[in-house]
Coordinates of C-alpha atoms and ligand atoms in Angstrom, one line a residue:
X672 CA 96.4 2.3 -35.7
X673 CA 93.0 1.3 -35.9
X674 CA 90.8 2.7 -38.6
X675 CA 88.1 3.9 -36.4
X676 CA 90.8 5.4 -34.3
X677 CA 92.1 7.3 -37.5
X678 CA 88.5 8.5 -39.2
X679 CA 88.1 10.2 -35.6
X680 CA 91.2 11.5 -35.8
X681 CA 90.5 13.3 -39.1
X682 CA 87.2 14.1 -38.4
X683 CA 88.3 16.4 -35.8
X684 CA 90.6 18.6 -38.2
X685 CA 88.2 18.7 -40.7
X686 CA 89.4 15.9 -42.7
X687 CA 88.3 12.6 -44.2
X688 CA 89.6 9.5 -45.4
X689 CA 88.0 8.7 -49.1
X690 CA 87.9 4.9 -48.3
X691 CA 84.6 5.4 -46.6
X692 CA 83.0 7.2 -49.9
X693 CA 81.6 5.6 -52.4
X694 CA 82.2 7.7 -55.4
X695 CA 78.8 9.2 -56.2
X696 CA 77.2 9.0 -59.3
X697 CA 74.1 10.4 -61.1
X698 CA 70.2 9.0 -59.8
X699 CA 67.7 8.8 -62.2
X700 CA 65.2 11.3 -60.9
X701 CA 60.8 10.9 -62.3
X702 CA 59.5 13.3 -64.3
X703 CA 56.6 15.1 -63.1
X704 CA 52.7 17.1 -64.7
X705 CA 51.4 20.1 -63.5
X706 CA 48.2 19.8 -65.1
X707 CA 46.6 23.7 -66.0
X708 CA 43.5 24.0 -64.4
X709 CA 44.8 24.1 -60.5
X710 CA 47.3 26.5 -61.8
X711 CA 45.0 28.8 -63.3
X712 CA 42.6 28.4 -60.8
X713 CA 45.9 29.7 -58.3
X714 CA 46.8 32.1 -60.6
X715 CA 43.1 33.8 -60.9
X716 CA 43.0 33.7 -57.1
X717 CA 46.5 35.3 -56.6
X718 CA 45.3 37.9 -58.8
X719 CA 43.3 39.3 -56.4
X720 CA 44.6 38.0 -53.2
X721 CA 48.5 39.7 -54.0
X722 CA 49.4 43.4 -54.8
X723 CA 50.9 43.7 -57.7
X724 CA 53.8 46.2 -55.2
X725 CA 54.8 42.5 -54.7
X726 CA 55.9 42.4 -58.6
X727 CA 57.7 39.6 -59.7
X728 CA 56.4 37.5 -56.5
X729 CA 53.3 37.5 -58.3
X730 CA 53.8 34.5 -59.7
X731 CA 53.0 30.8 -58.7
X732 CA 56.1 28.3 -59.3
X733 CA 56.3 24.4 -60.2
X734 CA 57.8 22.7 -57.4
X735 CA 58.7 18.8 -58.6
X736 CA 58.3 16.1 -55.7
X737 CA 61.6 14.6 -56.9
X738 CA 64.0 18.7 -57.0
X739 CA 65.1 19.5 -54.0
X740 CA 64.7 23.1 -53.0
X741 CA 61.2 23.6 -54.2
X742 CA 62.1 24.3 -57.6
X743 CA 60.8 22.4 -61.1
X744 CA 64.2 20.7 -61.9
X745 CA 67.9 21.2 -60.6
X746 CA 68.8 24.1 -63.1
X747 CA 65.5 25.4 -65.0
X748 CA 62.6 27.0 -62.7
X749 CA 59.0 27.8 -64.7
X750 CA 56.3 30.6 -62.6
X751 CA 53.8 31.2 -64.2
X752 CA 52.8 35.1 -63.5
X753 CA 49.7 37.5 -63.8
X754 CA 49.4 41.3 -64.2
X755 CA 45.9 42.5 -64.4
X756 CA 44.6 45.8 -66.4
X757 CA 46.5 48.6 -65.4
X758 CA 49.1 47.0 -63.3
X759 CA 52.7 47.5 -63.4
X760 CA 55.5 45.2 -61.5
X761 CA 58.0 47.5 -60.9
X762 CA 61.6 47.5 -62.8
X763 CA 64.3 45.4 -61.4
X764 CA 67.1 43.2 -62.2
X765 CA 68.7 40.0 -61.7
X766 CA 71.8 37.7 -62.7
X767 CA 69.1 34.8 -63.2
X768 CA 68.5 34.7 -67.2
X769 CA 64.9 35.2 -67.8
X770 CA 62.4 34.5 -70.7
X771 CA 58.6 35.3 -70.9
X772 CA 56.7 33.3 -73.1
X773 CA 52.8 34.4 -73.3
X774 CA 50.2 31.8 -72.5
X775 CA 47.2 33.6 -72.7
X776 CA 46.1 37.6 -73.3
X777 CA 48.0 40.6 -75.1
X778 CA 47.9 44.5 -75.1
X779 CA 51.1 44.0 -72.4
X780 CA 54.5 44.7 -72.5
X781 CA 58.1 44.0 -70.6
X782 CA 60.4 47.0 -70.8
X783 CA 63.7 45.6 -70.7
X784 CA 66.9 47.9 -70.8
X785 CA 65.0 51.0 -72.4
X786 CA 63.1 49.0 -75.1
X787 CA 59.4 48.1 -74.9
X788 CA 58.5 44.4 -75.8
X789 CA 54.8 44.0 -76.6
X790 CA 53.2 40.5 -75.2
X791 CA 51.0 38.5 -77.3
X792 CA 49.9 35.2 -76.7
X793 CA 53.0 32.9 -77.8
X794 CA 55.3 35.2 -78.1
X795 CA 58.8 35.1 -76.2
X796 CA 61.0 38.2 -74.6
X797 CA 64.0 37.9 -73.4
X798 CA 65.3 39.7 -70.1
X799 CA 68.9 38.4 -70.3
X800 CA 71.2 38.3 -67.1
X801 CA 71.2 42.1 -65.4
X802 CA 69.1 43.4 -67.7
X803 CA 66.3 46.4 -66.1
X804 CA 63.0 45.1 -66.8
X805 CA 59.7 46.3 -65.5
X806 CA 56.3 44.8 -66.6
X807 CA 52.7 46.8 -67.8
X808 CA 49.4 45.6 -68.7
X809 CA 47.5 48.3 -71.1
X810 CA 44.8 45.9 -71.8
X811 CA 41.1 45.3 -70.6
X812 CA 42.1 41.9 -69.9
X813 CA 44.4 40.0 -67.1
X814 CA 47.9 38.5 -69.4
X815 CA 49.1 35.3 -68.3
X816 CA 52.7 34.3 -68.9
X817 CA 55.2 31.6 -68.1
X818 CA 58.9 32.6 -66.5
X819 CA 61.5 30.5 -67.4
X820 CA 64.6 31.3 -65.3
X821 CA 68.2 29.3 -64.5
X822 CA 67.2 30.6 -61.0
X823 CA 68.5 27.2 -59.3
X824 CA 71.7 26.5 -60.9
X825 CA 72.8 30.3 -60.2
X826 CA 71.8 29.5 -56.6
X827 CA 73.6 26.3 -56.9
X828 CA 76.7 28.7 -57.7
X829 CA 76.1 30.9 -55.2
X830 CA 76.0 33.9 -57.2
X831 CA 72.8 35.1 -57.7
X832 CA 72.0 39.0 -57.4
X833 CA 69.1 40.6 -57.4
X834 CA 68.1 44.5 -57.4
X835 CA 65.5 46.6 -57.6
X836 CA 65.1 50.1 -59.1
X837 CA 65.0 53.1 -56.9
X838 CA 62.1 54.2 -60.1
X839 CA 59.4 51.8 -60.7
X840 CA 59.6 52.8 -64.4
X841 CA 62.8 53.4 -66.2
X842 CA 63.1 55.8 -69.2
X843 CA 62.3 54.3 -72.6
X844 CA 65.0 55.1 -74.7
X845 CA 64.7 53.1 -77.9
X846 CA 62.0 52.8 -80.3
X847 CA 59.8 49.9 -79.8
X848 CA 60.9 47.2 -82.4
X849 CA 64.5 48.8 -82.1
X850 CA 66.4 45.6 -81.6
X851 CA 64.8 43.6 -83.9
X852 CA 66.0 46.7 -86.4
X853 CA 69.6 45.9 -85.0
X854 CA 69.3 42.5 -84.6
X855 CA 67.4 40.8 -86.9
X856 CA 67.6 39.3 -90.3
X857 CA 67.5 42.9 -92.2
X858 CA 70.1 45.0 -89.8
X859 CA 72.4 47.8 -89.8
X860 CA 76.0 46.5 -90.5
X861 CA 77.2 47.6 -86.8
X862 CA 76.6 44.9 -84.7
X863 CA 77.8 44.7 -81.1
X864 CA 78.6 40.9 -81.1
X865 CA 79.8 41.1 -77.3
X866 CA 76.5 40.0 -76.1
X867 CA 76.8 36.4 -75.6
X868 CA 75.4 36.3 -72.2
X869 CA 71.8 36.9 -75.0
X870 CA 70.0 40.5 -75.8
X871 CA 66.9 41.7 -75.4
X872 CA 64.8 40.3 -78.0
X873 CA 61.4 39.5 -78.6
X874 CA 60.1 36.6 -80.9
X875 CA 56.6 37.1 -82.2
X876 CA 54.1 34.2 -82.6
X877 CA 53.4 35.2 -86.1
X878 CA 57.0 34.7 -87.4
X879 CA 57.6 31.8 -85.1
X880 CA 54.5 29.9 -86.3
X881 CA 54.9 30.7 -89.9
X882 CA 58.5 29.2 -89.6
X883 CA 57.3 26.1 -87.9
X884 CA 54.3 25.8 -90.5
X885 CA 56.8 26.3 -93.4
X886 CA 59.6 23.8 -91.8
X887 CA 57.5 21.0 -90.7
X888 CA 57.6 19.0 -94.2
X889 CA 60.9 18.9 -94.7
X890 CA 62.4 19.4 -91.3
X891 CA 61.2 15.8 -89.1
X892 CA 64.0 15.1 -86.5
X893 CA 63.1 11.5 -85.0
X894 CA 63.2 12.6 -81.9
X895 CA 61.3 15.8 -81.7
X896 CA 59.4 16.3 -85.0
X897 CA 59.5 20.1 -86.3
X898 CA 61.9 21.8 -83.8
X899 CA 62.7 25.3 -83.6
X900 CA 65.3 26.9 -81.5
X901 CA 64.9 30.3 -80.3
X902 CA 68.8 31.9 -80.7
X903 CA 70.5 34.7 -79.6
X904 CA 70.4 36.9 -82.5
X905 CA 74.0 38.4 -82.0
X906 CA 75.7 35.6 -81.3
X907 CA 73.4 32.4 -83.3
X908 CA 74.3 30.5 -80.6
X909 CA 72.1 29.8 -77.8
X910 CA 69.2 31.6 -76.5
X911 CA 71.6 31.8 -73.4
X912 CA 74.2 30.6 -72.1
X913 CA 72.7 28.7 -69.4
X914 CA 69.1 27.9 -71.1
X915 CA 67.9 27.1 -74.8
X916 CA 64.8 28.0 -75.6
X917 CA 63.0 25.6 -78.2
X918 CA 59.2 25.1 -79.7
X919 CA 58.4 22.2 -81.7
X920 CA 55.6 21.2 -83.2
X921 CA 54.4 17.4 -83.4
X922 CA 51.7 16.5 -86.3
X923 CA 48.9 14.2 -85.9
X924 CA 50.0 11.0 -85.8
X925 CA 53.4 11.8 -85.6
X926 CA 55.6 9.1 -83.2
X927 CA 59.0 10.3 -82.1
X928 CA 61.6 7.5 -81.7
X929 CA 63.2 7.3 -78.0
X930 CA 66.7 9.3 -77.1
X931 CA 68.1 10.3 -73.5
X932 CA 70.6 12.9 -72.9
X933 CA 72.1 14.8 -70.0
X934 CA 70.1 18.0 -70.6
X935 CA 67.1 18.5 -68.6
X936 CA 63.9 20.2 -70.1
X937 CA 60.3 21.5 -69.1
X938 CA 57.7 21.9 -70.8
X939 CA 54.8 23.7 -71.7
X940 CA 51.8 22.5 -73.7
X941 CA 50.9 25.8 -75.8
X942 CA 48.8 23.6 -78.2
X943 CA 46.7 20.3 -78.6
X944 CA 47.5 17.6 -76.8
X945 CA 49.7 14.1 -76.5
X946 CA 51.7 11.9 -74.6
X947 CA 55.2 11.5 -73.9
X948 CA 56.9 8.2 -72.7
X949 CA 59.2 9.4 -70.2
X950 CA 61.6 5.9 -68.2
X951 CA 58.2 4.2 -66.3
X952 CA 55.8 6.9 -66.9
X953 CA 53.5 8.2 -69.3
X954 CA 52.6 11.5 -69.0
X955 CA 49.0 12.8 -70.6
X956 CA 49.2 16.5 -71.7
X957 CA 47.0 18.9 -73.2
X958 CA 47.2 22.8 -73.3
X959 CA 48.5 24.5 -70.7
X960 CA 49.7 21.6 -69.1
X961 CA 53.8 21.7 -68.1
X962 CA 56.3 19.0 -67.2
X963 CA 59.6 18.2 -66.8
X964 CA 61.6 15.4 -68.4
X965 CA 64.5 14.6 -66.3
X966 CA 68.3 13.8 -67.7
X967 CA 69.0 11.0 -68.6
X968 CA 66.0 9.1 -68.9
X969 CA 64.9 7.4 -72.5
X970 CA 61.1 9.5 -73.6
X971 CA 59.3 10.0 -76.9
X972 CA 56.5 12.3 -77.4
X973 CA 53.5 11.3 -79.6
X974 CA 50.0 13.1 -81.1
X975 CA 47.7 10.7 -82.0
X976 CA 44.9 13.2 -82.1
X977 CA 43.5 14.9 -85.1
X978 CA 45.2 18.5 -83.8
X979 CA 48.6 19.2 -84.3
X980 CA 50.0 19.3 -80.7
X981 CA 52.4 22.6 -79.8
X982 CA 55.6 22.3 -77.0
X983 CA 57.4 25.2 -75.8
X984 CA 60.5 24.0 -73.7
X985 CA 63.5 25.3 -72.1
X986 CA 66.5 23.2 -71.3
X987 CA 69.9 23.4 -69.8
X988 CA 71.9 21.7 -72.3
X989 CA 74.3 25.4 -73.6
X990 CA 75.4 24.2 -69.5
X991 CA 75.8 20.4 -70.5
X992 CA 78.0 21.6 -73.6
X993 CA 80.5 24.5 -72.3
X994 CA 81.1 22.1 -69.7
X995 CA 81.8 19.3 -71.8
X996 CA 79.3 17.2 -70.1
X997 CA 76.7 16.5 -72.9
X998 CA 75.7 13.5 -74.0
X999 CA 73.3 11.4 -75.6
X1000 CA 71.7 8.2 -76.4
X1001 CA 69.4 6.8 -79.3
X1002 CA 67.4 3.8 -79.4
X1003 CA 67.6 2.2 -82.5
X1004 CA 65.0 3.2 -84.4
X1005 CA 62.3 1.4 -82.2
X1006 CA 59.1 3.2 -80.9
X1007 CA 59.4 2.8 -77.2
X1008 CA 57.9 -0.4 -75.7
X1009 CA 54.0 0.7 -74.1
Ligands
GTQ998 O1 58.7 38.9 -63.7 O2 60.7 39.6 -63.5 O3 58.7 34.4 -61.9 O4 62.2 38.5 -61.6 C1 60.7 35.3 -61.0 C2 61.6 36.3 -60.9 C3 59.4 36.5 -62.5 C4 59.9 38.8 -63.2 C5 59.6 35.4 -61.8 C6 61.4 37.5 -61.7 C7 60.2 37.6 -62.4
FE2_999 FE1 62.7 39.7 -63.0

């Protein structure tokens, strides 16, 4: 039989013959800059151009030339989202893990699952998968935070849910600063430590930058300088299960060495500014500025400013590791070539 004969043959019951594949493997994807102004700018206008009935589609998302399906890379998605004085987006929920970090503003809070988390600039709340969250501003000023949700690899599943409440508001049952009370370092002994999928939770600024302050002498990794992770307090695991939430902090003058590894991470600038050597590129950043560094691809961040530079990041690698897919390369020691 001839093979033509036989691929047409298959192709009509749905079938094909594997010598005509070529097994596929991973393409190195570029990284990509939003810079902030044209953001803001966007975000300012939305602010008056969209109801806040809209809620959670008040928000303005990264969309990489090089993701397809308009999202900022294949598994993490960052909005960035605006609630005026007096506004409320009402309470919903979704199977998409979500974290808030604040960029700019305070005098808001996220109720998630019956617990108010106040919003301050830097801080980061947690609205973990099917959680009921609902967002107010009580301020005089708009807030401005980023989103950070797994949004596109649970619609790479298939599997995403979403749902919103019949109530705007939902009760508040707890007192605020409740689950720090149960989940924190000083805790009552009972401790549900089911929640692996993450808890509500809300990291302040203060504690986060004190830590970072206190660490960044003696804790230098190579690769990222001061490096916090943001854990799930019931677990000390992962800030999720699908996402990792990090903040690091890079000194002046401070030069990471190169590494690549099958976890993909954005960015946010929160402080200062730098560069990061990412394959090809080099990408420029200052505050406010996001990007994403691809998998795989060798990069090194340095500050050779007087400021010390701050990153906020999310990255997929709790996915790389359950599924036994992580990996991860060092150079040896060597700054990466300019
Ligand atoms: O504020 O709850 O950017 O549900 C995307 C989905 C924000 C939110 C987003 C959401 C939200
Ligand atoms: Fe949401």
């Amino acid at each position: 039989m001839k093979l033509a004969e036989l691929d047409g043959q298959l192709a009509k019951n749905q079938l094909a013959g594997f010598w005509n594949t070529r097994v596929p493997s991973h393409s190195a994807e570029a990284p990509y800059l939003w810079k902030w102004e044209a953001l803001l700018d966007g975000l300012l206008k939305a602010s008056e151009t969209i109801g806040i009935e809209q809620a959670e589609r008040r928000a303005i998302r990264l969309v990489s030339p090089h993701v397809p399906n308009k999202s900022t890379s294949h598994t993490v998605q960052l909005t960035f989202s605006i609630v005026n004085p007096g506004e409320v987006a009402r309470a919903h929920r979704h199977n998409m893990a979500a974290i808030r970090f604040v960029v700019q503003g305070k005098g808001a809070y996220t109720a998630v699952q019956g617990e108010k988390f106040p919003m301050e600039e830097g801080d980061l709340v947690l609205t973990p998968n099917w959680t009921w969250h609902e967002h107010h501003n009580e301020s005089e000023d708009p807030i401005i935070w980023l989103d950070g949700l797994d949004g596109p690899l649970i619609q790479a599943l298939n599997v995403l849910f979403f749902e919103e409440s019949e109530k705007p508001e939902l009760p508040i049952t707890y007192a605020t600063g409740e689950s720090l009370s149960r989940l924190g370092f000083a805790r009552a002994p009972k401790l549900d430590n089911t929640q692996a999928r993450g808890v509500p939770f809300r990291y302040e600024w203060q504690d986060t930058y004190k830590t970072l302050k206190l660490l960044s002498r003696s804790e230098r990794d190579p690769y990222d300088g001061t490096l916090l992770r943001y854990i799930n307090p019931a677990t000390g695991g992962y800030t999720y299960p699908t996402m990792s939430c990090e903040i690091q902090l890079l000194e002046p003058k401070c030069v990471t060495n190169s590494h690549r590894h099958t976890s993909t991470t954005v960015y946010h600038v929160f402080k200062g500014r730098g560069r990061t050597a990412v394959g090809e590129s080099h990408l420029e950043w200052k505050k406010g500025d996001s990007f994403v560094i691809p998998l795989w691809q060798w990069h090194s961040h340095e500050n050779p400013f007087e400021e010390e530079a701050i990153l906020f990041s999310i990255n997929d690698r709790p996915v790389m590791e359950t599924l036994q897919l992580y990996r991860e390369e060092f150079s040896n020691g060597n700054k990466n070539a300019e």
